[in-house]
PDB file of C-alpha atoms in Angstrom:
ATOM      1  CA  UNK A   1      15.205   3.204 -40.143  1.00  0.00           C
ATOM      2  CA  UNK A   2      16.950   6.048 -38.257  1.00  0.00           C
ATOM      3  CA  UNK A   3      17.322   5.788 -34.461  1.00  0.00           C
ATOM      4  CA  UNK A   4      16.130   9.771 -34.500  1.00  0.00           C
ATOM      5  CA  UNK A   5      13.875   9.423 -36.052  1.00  0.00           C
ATOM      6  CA  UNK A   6      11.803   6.586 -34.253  1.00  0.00           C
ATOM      7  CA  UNK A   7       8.221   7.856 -32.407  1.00  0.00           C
ATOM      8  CA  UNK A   8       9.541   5.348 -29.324  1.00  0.00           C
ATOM      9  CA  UNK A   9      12.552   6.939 -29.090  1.00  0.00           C
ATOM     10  CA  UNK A  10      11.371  10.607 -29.534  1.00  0.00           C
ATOM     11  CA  UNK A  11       8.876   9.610 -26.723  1.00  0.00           C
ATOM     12  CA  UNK A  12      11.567   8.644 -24.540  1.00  0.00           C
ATOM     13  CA  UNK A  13      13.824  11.847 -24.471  1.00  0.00           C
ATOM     14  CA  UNK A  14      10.718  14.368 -23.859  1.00  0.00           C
ATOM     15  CA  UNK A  15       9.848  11.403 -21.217  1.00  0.00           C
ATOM     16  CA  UNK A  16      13.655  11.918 -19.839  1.00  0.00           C
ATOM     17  CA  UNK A  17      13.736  15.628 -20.573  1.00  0.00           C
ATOM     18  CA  UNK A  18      10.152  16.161 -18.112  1.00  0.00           C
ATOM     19  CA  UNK A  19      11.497  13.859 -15.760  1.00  0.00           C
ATOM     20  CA  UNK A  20      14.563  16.177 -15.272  1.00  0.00           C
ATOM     21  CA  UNK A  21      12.448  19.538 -14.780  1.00  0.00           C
ATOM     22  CA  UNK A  22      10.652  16.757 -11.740  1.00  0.00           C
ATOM     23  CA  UNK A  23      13.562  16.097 -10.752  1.00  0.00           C
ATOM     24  CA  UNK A  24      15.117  19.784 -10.479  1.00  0.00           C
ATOM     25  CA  UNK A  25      11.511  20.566  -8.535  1.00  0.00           C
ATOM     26  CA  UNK A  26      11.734  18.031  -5.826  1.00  0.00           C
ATOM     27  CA  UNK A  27      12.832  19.163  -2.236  1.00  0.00           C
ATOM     28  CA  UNK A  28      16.216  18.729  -2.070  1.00  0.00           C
ATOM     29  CA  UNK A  29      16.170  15.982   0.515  1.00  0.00           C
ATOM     30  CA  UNK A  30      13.909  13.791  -2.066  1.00  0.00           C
ATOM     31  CA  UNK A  31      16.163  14.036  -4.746  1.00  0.00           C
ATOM     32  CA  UNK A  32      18.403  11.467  -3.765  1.00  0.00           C
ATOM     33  CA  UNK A  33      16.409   9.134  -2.820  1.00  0.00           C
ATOM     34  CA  UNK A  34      13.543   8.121  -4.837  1.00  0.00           C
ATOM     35  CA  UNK A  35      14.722  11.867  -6.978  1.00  0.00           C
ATOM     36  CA  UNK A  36      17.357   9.618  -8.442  1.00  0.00           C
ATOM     37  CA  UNK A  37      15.149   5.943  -8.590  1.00  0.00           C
ATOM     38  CA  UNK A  38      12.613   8.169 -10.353  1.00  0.00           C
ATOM     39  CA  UNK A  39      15.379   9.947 -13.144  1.00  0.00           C
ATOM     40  CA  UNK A  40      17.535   6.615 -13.822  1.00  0.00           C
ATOM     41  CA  UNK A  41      13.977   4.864 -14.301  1.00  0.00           C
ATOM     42  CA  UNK A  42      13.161   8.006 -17.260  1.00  0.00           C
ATOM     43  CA  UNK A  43      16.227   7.892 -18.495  1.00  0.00           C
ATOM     44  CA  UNK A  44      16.590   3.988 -18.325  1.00  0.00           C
ATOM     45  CA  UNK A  45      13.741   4.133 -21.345  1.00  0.00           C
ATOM     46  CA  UNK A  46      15.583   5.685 -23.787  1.00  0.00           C
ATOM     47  CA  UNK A  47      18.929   4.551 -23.131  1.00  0.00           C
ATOM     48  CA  UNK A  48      17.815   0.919 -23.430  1.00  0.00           C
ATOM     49  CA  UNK A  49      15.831   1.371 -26.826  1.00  0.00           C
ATOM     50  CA  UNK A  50      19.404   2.734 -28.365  1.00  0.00           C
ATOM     51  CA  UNK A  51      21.133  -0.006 -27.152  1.00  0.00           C
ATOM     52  CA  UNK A  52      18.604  -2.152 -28.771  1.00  0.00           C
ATOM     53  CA  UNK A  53      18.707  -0.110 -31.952  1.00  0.00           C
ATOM     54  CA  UNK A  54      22.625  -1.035 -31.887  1.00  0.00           C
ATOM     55  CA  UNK A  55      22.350  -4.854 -31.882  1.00  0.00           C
ATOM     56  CA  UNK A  56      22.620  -6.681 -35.027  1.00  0.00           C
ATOM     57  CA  UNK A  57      20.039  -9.209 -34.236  1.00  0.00           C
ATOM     58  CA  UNK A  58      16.153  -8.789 -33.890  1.00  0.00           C
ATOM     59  CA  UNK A  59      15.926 -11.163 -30.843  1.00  0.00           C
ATOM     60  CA  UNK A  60      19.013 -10.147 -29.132  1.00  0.00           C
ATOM     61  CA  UNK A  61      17.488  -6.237 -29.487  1.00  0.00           C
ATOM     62  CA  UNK A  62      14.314  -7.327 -28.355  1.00  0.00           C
ATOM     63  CA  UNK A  63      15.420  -7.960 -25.311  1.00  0.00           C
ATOM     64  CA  UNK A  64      16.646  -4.286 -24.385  1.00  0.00           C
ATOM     65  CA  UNK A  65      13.184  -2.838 -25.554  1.00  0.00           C
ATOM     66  CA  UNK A  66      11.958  -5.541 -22.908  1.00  0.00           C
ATOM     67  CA  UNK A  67      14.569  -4.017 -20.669  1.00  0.00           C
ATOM     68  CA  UNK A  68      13.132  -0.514 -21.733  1.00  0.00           C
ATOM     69  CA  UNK A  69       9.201  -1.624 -21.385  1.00  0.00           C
ATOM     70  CA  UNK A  70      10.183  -2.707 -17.367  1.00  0.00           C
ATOM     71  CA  UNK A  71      11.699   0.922 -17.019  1.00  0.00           C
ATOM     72  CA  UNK A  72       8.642   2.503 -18.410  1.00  0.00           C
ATOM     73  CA  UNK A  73       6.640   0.683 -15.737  1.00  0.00           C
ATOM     74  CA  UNK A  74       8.968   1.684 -12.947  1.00  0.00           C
ATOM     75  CA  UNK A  75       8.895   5.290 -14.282  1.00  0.00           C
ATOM     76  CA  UNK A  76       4.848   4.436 -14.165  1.00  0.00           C
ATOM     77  CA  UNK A  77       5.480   2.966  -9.825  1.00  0.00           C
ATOM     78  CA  UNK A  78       7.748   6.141  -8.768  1.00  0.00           C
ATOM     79  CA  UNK A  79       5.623   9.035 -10.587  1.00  0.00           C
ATOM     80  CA  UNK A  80       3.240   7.084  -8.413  1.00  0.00           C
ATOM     81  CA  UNK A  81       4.924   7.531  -5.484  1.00  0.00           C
ATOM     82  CA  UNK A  82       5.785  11.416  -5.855  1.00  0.00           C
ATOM     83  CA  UNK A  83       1.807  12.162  -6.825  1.00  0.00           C
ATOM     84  CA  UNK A  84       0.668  10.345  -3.340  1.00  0.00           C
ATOM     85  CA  UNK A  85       3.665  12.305  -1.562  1.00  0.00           C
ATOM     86  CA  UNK A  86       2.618  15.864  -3.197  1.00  0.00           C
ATOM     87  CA  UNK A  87       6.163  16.099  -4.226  1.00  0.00           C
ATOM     88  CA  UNK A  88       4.817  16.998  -8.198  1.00  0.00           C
ATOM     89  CA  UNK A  89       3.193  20.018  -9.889  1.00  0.00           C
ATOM     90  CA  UNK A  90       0.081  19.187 -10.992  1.00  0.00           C
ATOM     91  CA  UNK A  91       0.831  20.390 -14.990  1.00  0.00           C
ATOM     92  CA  UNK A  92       3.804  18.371 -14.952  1.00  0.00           C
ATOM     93  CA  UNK A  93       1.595  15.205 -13.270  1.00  0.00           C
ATOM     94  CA  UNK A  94      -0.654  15.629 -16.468  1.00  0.00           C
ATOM     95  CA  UNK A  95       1.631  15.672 -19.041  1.00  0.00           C
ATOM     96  CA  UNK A  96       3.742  12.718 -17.760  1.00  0.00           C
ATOM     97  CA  UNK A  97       1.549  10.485 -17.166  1.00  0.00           C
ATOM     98  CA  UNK A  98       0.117  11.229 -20.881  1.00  0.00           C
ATOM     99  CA  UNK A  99       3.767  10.520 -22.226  1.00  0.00           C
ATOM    100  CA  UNK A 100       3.844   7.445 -20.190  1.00  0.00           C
ATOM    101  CA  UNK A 101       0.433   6.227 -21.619  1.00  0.00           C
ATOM    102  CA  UNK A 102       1.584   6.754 -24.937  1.00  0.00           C
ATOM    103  CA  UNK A 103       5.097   5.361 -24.359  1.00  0.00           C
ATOM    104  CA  UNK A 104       3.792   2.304 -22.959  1.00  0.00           C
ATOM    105  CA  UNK A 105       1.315   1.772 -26.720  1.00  0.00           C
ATOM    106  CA  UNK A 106       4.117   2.495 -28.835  1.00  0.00           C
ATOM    107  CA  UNK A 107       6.745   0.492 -27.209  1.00  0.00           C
ATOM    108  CA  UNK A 108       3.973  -2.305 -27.144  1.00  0.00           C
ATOM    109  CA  UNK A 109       3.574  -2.149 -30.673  1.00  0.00           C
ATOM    110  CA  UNK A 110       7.501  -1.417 -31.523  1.00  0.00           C
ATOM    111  CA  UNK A 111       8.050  -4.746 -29.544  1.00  0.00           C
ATOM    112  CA  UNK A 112       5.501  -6.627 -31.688  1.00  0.00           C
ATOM    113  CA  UNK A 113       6.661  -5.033 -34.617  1.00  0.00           C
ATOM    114  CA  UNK A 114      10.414  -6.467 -34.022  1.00  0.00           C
ATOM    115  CA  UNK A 115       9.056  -9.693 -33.478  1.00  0.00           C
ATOM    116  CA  UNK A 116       7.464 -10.107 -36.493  1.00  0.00           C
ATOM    117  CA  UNK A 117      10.493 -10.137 -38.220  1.00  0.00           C
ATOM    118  CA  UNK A 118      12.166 -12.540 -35.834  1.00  0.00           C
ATOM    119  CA  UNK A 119       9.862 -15.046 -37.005  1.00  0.00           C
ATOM    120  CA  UNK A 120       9.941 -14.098 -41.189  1.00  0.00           C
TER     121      UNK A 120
END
């Protein structure tokens, strides 16, 4: 098992990469405020799945994809937030919140999956 080559991982850098392009389209006096809450959240996903990847044991790697699952959610609250606001093109809206949806099913069953094998 490759770290590139995982669908949860793949998810999570087109999930960061979008979030970047939202990012670059906010006003500028949104982008450091719930601008950066909403990136670090993105970008929190993917970052926490490779750290997972790197740990020699199942259960101590589970808990990063945990870790990764409550960014995913907070991605999920400040999307939220910047759809209520109007502060996000409405293509952009459509296609994130599909990644997210998808995300959130693989990562459920990559958790579960990781699991198993704790208790083999």
């Amino acid at each position: 098992m490759v770290l590139e080559n995982l669908d949860v991982y793949k998810i999570a850098l087109d999930i960061s990469n979008l979030a970047w392009e939202i990012f670059i389209d906010l006003p500028k006096e949104f982008r450091f405020t719930l601008g950066n809450q909403f990136l670090e959240a993105a970008d929190s996903i993917g970052a926490n799945i490779a750290e997972g990847y790197g740990r020699y044991h199942y259960r101590d790697s589970v808990k990063f994809y945990y870790n990764s699952r409550g960014s995913l959610l907070e991605l999920r609250f400040w999307n939220t937030i910047i759809t209520q606001r109007h502060l996000i093109k409405s293509d952009k809206l459509i296609i994130i919140n599909g990644l997210i949806d998808k995300e959130h099913f693989k990562l459920n069953s990559f958790i579960a999956s990781i699991k198993s094998r704790t208790l083999s």
